[in-house]
mmCIF file of C-alpha atoms and ligand atoms in Angstrom:
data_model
loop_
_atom_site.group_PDB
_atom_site.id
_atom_site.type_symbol
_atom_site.label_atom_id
_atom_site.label_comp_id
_atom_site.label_asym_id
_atom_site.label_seq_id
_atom_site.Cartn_x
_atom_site.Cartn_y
_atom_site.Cartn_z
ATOM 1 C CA UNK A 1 -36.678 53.993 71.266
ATOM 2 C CA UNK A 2 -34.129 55.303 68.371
ATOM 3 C CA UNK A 3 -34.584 52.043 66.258
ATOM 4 C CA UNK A 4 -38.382 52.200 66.414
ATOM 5 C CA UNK A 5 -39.004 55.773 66.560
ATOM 6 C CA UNK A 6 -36.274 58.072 66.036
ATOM 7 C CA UNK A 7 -34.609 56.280 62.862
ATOM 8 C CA UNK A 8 -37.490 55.228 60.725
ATOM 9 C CA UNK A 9 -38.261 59.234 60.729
ATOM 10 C CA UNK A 10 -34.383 60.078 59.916
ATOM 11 C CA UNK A 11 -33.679 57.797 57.306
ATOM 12 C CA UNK A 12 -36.320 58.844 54.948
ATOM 13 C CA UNK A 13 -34.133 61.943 54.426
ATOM 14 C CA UNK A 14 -30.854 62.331 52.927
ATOM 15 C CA UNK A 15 -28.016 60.690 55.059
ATOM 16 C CA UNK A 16 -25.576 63.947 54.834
ATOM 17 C CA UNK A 17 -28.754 66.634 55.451
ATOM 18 C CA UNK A 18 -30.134 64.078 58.537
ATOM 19 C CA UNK A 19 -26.172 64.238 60.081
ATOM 20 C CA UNK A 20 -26.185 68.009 60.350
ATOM 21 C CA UNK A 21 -29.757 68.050 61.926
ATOM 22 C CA UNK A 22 -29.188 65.735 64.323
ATOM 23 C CA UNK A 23 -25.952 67.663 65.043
ATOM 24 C CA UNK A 24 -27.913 70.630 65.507
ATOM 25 C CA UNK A 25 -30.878 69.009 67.727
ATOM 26 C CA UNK A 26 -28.291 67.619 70.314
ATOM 27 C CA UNK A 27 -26.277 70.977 70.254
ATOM 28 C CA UNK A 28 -29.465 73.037 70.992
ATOM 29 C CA UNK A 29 -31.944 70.281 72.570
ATOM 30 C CA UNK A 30 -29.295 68.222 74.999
ATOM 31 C CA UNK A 31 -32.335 67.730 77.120
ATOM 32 C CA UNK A 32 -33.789 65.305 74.918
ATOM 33 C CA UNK A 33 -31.234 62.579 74.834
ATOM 34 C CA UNK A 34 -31.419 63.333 78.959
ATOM 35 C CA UNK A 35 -35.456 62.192 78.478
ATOM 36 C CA UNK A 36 -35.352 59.753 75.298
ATOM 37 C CA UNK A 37 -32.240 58.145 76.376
ATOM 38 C CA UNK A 38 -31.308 55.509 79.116
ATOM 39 C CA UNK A 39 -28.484 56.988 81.343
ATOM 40 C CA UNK A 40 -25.015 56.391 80.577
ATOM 41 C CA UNK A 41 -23.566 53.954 82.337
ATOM 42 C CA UNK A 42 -20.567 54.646 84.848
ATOM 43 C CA UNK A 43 -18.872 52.301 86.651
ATOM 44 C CA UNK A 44 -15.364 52.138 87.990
ATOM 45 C CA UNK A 45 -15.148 48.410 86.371
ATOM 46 C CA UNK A 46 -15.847 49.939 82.726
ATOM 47 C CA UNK A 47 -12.535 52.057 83.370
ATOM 48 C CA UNK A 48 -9.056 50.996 80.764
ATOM 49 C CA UNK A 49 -5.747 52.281 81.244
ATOM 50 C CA UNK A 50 -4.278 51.980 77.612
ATOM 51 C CA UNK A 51 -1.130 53.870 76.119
ATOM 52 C CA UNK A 52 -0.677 55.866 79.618
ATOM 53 C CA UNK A 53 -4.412 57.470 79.642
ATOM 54 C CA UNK A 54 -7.113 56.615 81.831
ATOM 55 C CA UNK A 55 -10.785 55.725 79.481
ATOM 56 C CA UNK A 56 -13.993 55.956 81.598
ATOM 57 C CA UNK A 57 -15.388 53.239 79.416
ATOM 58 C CA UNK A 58 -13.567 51.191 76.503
ATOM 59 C CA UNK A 59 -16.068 52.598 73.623
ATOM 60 C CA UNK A 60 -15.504 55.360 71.925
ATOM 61 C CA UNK A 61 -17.074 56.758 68.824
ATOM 62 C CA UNK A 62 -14.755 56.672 65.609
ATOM 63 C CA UNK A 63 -13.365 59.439 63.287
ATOM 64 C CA UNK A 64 -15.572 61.285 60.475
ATOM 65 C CA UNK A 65 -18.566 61.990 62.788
ATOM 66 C CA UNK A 66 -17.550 64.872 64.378
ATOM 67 C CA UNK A 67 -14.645 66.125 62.144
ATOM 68 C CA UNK A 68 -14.350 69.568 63.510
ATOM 69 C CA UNK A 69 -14.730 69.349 66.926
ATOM 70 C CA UNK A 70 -18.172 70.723 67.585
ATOM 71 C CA UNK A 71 -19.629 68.361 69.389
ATOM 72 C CA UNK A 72 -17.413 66.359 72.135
ATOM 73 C CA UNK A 73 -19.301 67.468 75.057
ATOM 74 C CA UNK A 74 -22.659 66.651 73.947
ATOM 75 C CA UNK A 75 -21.351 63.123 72.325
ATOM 76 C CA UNK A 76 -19.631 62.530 75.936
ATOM 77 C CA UNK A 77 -22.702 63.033 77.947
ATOM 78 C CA UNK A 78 -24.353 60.005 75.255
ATOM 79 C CA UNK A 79 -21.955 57.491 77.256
ATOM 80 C CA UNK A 80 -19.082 57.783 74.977
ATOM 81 C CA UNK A 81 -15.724 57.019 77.085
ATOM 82 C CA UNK A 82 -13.705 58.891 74.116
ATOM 83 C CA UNK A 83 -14.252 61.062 70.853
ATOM 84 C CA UNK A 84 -11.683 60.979 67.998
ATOM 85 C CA UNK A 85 -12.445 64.334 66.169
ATOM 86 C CA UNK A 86 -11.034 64.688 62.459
ATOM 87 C CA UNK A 87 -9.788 63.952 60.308
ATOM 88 C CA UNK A 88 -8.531 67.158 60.227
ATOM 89 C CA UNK A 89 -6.123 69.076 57.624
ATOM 90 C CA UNK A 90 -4.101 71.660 57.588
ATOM 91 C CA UNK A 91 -6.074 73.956 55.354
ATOM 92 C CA UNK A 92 -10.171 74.189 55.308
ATOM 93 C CA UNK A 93 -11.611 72.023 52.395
ATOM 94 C CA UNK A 94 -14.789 71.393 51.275
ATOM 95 C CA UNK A 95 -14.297 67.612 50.146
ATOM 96 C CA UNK A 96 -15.718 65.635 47.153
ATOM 97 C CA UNK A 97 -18.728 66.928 45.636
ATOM 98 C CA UNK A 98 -22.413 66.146 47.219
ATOM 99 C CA UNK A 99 -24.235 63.521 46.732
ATOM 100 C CA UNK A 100 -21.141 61.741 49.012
ATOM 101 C CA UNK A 101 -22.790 59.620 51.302
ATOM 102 C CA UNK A 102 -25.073 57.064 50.814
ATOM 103 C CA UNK A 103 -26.590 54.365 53.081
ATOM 104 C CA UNK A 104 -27.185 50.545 52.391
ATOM 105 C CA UNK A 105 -30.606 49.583 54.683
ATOM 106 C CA UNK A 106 -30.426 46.245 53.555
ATOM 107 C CA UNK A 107 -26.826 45.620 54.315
ATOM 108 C CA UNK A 108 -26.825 47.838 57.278
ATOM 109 C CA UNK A 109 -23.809 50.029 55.659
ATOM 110 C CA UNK A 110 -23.176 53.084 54.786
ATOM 111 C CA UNK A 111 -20.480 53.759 51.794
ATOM 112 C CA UNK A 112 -18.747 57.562 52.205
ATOM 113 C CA UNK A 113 -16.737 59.610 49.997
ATOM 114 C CA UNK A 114 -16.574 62.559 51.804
ATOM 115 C CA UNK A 115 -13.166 63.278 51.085
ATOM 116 C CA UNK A 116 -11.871 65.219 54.085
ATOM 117 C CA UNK A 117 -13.899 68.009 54.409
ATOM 118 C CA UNK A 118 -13.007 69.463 57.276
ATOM 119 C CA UNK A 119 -12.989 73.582 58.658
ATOM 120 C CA UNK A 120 -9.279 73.275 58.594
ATOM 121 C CA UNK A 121 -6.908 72.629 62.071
ATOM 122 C CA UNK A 122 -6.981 76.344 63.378
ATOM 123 C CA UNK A 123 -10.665 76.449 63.906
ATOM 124 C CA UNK A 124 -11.058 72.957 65.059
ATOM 125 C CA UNK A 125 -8.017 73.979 67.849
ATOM 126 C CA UNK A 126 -10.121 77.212 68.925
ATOM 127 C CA UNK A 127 -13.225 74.695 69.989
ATOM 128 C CA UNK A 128 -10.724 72.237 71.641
ATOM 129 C CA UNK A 129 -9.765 75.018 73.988
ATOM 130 C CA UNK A 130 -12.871 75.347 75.678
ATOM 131 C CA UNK A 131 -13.674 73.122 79.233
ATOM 132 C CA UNK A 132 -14.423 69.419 78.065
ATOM 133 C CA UNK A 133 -15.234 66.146 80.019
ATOM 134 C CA UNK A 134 -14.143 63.321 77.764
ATOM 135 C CA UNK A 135 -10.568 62.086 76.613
ATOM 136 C CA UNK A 136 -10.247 63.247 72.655
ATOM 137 C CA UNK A 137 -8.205 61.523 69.868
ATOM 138 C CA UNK A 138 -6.899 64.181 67.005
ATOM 139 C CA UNK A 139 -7.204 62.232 63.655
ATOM 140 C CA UNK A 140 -4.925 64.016 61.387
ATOM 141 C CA UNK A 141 -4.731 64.231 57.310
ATOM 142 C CA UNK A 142 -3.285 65.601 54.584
ATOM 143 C CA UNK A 143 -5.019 68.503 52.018
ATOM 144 C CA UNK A 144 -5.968 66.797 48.822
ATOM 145 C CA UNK A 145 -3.837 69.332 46.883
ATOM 146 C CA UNK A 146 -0.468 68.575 49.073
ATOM 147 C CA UNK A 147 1.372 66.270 47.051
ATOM 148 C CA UNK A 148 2.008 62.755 48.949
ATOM 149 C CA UNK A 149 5.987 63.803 48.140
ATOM 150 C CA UNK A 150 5.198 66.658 50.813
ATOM 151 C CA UNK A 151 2.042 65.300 53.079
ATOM 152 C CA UNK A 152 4.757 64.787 55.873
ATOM 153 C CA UNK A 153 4.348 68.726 56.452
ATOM 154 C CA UNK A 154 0.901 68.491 56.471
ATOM 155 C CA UNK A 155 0.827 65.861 59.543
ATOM 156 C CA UNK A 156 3.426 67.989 61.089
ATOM 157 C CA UNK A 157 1.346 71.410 61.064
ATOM 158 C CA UNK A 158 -1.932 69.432 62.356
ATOM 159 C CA UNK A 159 0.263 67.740 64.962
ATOM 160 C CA UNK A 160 1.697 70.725 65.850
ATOM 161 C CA UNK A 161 -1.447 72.828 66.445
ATOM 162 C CA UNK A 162 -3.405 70.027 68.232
ATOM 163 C CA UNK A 163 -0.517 68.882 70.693
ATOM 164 C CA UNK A 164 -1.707 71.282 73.589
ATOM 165 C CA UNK A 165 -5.785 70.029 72.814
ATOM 166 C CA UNK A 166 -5.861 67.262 72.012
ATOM 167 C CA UNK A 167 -5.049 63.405 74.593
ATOM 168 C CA UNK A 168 -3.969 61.147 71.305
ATOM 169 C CA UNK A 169 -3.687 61.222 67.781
ATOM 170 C CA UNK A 170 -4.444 59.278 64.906
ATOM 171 C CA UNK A 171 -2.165 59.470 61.576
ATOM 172 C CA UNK A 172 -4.898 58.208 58.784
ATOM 173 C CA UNK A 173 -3.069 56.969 56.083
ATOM 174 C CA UNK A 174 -6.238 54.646 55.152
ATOM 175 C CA UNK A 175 -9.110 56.773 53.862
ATOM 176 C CA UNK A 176 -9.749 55.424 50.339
ATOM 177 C CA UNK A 177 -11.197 59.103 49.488
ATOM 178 C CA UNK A 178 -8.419 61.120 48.802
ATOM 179 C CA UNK A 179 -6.502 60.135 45.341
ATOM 180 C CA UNK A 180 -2.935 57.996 46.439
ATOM 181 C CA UNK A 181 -3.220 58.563 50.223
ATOM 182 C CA UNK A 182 -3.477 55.112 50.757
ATOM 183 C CA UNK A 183 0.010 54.526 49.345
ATOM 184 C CA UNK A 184 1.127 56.374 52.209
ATOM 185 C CA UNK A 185 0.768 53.396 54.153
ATOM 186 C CA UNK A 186 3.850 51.568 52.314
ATOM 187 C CA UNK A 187 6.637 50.658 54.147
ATOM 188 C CA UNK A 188 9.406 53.799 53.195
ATOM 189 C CA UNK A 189 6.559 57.129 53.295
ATOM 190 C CA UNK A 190 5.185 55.606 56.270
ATOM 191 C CA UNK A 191 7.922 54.508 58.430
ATOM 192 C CA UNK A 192 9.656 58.203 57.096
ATOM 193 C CA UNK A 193 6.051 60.160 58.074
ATOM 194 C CA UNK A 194 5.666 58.143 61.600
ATOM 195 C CA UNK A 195 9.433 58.816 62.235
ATOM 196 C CA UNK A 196 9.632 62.764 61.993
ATOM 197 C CA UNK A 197 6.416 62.363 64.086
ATOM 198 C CA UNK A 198 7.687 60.306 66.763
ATOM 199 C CA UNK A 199 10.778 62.361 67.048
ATOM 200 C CA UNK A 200 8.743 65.560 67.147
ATOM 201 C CA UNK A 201 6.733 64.027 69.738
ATOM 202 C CA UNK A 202 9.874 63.187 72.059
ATOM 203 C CA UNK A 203 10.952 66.433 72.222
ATOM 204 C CA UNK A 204 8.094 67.397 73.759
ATOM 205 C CA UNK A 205 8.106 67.620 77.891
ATOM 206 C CA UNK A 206 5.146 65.040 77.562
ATOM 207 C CA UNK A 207 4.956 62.809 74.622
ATOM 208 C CA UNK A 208 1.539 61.902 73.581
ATOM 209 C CA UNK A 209 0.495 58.846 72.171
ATOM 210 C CA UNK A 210 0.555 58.674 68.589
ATOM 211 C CA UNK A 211 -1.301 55.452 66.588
ATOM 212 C CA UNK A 212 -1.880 54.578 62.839
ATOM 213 C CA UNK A 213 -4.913 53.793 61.747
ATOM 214 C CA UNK A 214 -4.970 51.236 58.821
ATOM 215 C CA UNK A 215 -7.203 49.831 55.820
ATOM 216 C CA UNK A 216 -8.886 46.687 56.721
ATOM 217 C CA UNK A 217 -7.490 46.027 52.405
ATOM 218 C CA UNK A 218 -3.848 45.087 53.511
ATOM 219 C CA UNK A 219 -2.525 41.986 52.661
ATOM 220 C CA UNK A 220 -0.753 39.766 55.379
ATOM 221 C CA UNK A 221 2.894 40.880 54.100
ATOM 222 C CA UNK A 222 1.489 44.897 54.271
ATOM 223 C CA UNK A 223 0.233 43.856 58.102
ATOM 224 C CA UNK A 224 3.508 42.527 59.004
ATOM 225 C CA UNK A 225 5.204 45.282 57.893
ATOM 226 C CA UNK A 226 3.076 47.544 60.037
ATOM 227 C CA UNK A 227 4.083 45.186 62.690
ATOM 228 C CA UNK A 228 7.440 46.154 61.698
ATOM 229 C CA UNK A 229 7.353 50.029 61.352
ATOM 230 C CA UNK A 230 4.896 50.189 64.824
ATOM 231 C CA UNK A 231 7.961 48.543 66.900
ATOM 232 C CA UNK A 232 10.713 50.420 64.654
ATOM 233 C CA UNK A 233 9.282 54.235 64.937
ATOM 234 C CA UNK A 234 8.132 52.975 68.624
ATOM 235 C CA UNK A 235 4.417 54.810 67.932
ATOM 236 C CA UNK A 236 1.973 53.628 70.606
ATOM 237 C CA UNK A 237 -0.667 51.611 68.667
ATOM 238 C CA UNK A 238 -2.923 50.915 65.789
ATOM 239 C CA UNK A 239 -6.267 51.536 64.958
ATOM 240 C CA UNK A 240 -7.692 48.852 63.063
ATOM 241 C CA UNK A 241 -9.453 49.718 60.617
ATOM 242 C CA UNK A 242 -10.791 52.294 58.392
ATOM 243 C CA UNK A 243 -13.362 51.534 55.883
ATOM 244 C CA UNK A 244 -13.045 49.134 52.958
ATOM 245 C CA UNK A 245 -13.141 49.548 48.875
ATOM 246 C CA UNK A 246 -14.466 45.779 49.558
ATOM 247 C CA UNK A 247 -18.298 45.344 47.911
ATOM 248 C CA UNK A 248 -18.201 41.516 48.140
ATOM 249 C CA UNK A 249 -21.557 40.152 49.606
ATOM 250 C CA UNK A 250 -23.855 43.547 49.103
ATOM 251 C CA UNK A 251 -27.565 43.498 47.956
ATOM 252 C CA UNK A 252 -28.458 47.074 48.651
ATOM 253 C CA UNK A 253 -29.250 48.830 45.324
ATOM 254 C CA UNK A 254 -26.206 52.049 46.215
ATOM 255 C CA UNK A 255 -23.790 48.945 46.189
ATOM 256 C CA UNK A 256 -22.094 50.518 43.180
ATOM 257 C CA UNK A 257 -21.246 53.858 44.642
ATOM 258 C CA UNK A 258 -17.490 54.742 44.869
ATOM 259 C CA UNK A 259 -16.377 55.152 48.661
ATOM 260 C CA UNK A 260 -15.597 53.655 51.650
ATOM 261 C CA UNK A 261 -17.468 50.980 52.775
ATOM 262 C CA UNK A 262 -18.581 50.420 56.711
ATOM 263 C CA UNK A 263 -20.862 48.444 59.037
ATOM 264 C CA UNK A 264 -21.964 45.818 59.432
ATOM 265 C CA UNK A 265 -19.989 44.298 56.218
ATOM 266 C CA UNK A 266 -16.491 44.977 57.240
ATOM 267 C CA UNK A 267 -16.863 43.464 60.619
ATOM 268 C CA UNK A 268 -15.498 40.013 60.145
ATOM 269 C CA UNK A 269 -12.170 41.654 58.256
ATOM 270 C CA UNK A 270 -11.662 44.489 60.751
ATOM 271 C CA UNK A 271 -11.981 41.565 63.189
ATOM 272 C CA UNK A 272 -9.572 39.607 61.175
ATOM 273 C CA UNK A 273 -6.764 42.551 60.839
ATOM 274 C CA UNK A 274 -7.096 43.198 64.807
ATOM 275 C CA UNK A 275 -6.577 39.535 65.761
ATOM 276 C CA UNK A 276 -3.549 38.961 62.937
ATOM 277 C CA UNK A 277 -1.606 42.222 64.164
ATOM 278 C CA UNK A 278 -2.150 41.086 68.097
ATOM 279 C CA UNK A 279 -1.001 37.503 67.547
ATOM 280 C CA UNK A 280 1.247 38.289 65.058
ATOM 281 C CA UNK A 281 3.206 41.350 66.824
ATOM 282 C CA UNK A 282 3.249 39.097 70.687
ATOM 283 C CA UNK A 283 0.610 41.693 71.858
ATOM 284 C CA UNK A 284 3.253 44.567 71.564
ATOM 285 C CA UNK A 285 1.201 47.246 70.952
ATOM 286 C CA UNK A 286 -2.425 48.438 71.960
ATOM 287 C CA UNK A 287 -5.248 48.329 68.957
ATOM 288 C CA UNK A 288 -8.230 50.207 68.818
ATOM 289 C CA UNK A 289 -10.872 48.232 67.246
ATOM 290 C CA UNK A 290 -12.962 49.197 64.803
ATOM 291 C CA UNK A 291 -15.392 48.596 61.784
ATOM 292 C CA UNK A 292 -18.953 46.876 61.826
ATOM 293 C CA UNK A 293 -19.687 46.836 65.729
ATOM 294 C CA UNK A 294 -23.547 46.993 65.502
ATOM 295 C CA UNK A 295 -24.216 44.986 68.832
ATOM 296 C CA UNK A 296 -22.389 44.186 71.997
ATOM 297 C CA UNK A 297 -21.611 40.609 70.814
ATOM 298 C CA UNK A 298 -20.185 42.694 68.142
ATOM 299 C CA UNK A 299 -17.642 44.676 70.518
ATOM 300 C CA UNK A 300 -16.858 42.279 72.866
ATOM 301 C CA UNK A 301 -15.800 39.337 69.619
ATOM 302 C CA UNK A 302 -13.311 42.696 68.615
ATOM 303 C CA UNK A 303 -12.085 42.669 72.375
ATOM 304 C CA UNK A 304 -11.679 39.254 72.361
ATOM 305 C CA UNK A 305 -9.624 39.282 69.099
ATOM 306 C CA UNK A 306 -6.828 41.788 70.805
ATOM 307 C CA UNK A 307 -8.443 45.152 71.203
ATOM 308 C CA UNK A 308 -7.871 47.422 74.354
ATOM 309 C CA UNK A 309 -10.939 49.573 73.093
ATOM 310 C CA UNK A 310 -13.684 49.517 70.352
ATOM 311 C CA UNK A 311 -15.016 52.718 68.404
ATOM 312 C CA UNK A 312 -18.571 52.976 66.994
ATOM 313 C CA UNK A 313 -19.337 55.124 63.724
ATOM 314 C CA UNK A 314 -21.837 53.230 61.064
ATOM 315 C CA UNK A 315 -23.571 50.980 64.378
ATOM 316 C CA UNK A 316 -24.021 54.425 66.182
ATOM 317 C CA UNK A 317 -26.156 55.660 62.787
ATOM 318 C CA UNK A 318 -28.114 52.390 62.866
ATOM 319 C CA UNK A 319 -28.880 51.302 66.472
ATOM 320 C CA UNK A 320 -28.720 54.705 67.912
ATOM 321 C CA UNK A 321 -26.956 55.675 71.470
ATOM 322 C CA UNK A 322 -28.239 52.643 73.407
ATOM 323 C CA UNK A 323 -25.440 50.976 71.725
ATOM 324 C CA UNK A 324 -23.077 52.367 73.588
ATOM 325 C CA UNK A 325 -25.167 51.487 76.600
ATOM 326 C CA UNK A 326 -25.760 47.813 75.533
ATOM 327 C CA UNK A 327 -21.958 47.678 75.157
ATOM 328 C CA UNK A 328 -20.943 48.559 78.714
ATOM 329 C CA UNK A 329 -23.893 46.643 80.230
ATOM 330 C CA UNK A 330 -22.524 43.415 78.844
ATOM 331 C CA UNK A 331 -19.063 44.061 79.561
ATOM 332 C CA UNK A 332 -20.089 44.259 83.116
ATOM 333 C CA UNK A 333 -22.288 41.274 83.229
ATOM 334 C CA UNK A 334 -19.686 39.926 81.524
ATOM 335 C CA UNK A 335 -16.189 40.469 83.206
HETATM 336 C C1 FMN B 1 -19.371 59.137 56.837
HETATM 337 C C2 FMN B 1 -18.065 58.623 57.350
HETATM 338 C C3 FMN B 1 -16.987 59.489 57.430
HETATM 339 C C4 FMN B 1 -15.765 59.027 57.924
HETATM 340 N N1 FMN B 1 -14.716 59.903 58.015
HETATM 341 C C5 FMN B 1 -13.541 59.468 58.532
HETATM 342 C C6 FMN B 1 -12.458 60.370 58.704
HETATM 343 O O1 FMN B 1 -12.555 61.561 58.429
HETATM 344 N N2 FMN B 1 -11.296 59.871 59.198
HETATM 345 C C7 FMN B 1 -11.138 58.559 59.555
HETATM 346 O O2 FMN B 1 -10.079 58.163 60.024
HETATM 347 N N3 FMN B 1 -12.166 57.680 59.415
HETATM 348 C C8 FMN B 1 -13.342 58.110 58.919
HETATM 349 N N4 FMN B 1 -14.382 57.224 58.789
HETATM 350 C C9 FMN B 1 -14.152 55.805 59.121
HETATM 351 C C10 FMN B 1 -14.623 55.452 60.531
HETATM 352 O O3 FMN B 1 -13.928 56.187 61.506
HETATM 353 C C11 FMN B 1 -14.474 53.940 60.792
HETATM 354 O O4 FMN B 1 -13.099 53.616 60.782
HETATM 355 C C12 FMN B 1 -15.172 53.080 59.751
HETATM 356 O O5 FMN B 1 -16.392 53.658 59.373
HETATM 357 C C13 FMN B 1 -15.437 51.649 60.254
HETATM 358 O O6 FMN B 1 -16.254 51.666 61.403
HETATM 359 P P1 FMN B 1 -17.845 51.433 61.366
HETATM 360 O O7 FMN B 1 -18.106 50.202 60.573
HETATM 361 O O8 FMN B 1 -18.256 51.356 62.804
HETATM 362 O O9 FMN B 1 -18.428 52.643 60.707
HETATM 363 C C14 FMN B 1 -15.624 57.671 58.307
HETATM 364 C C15 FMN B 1 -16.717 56.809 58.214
HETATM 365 C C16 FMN B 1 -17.931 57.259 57.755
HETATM 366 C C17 FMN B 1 -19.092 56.311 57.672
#
């Protein structure tokens, strides 16, 4: 239904314009995934206990798509067993300057450089107060103005305001859109940034699992350090991985554009990462897997390679919401 009908109509518009419509038709219209759509699946089977929380189903959908936390309740009822809202900063911003997102038919990919643009933490906390059904993962940033000498306060203030709203949360170190936040992931800022985290997060009456999520661009000495800093700060997991300053192997003509690069491109890295840090680390720490699922071969080949659960972002764009329903079909034929 989506890939013949719905899709061919969306992506003859412009990718960023088609994301806030489609926003807009499931907030006001939530009847019509109920008709178009097939139900989503639930089945006591699909169910994962990881990092102390109980997931309904192991596939969730992946940060960026619904950064401010407008949507959870409508994504939930599409099948999704968790929603990872943000990346969210401390202060509003509006991000890069449009034209920022551009997609690559022929490579089915998408390259972003959206740049955090985000309504800021306070309004995001407001809609995170309200009734919801799903587990939700708080993916946390820094303002492109805050200095990476003082983006520790930054995490701090989001982490702050989210802990009563939010199940997990995600420290992105790894979006290749704001300037030098990648070099946050080197061994001294990020061992320093997950460490004031972690001990924040003890004091609390109920910890809450914190996880890193990483650049699929790390070499094998960067990995094993994260190996490293995951057991040292004692953080709960990884998410592996964010999008990819990678063009190797593209044909589509926006090949060129600066971004991150995701779908079905980065799948075989992201794979790659996820398997390394699970054999390499003894299995000592949950991953999240993520980057180029487009199909449930694709999801269950990232299970396979050491993830406890997958996200969706660029498949969900291409193959629709029956993704997430062709996921948790197989895994029940399957296991
Ligand atoms: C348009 C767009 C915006 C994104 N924004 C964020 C973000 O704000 N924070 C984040 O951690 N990841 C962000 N991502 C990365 C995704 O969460 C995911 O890690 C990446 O796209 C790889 O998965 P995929 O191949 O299934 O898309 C974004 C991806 C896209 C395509």
């Amino acid at each position: 239904m989506y890939k013949s009908f719905i899709r061919p109509i969306l992506f003859k518009f412009d990718p960023e314009e088609v994301h806030y419509f489609t926003f807009s038709l499931l907030k006001n219209f939530p009847f019509l995934a109920k008709i178009f759509l097939p139900k989503p699946i639930e089945d006591k089977r699909l169910e994962r206990e990881v990092f102390g929380l109980k997931f309904k189903n192991p596939v969730g959908l992946a940060a960026g798509f619904d950064k401010d936390a407008k949507m959870f309740s409508e994504l939930s009822d599409l099948g999704f067993g968790f929603v990872e809202i943000g990346t969210l900063t401390p202060k509003p911003q509006d991000g890069n300057p449009k034209k920022r997102l551009f997609r690559l038919k022929e490579d089915s990919a998408i390259i972003n450089r959206m740049g955090f643009n985000n309504g800021g933490v306070d309004a995001a906390v407001e809609r995170l107060k309200a009734n919801r059904n799903v587990l939700i993962g708080g993916n946390i940033g820094k303002n492109k103005i805050t200095a990476n000498e003082d983006a520790v306060n930054d995490y701090i203030i989001c982490f702050e305001k989210l802990f009563p709203v939010v199940d997990y949360f995600v420290v992105n170190v790894s979006s290749p859109n704001t300037p030098n936040l990648r070099e946050l992931q080197d061994k001294e800022p990020l061992t320093k940034l997950l460490g004031n985290l972690q001990h924040l997060n003890s004091q609390k009456e109920k910890p809450k699992p914190i996880l890193l999520k990483i650049a699929p661009d790390l070499s094998d000495d960067q990995l094993l350090d994260i190996i490293d800093i995951v057991k040292e700060t004692k953080i709960a997991g990884v998410i592996a991985t964010n999008t990819t300053l990678s063009r190797d192997n593209l044909i589509s003509e926006n090949r060129q554009e600066a971004g991150g690069l995701s779908g079905k491109p980065l799948a075989k890295r992201s794979t790659e990462v996820i398997r390394f840090l699970s054999e390499k680390s003894g299995k000592a720490f949950p991953i999240i897997g993520v980057g180029g699922i487009h199909t449930a071969e694709d999801a269950i080949e990232k299970l396979e390679a050491g993830a406890s659960l997958i996200q969706l972002y660029t498949g969900f764009i291409y193959e629709g919401p029956e993704l997430i329903h062709d996921i948790n079909k197989k895994l029940l034929e399957k296991y």
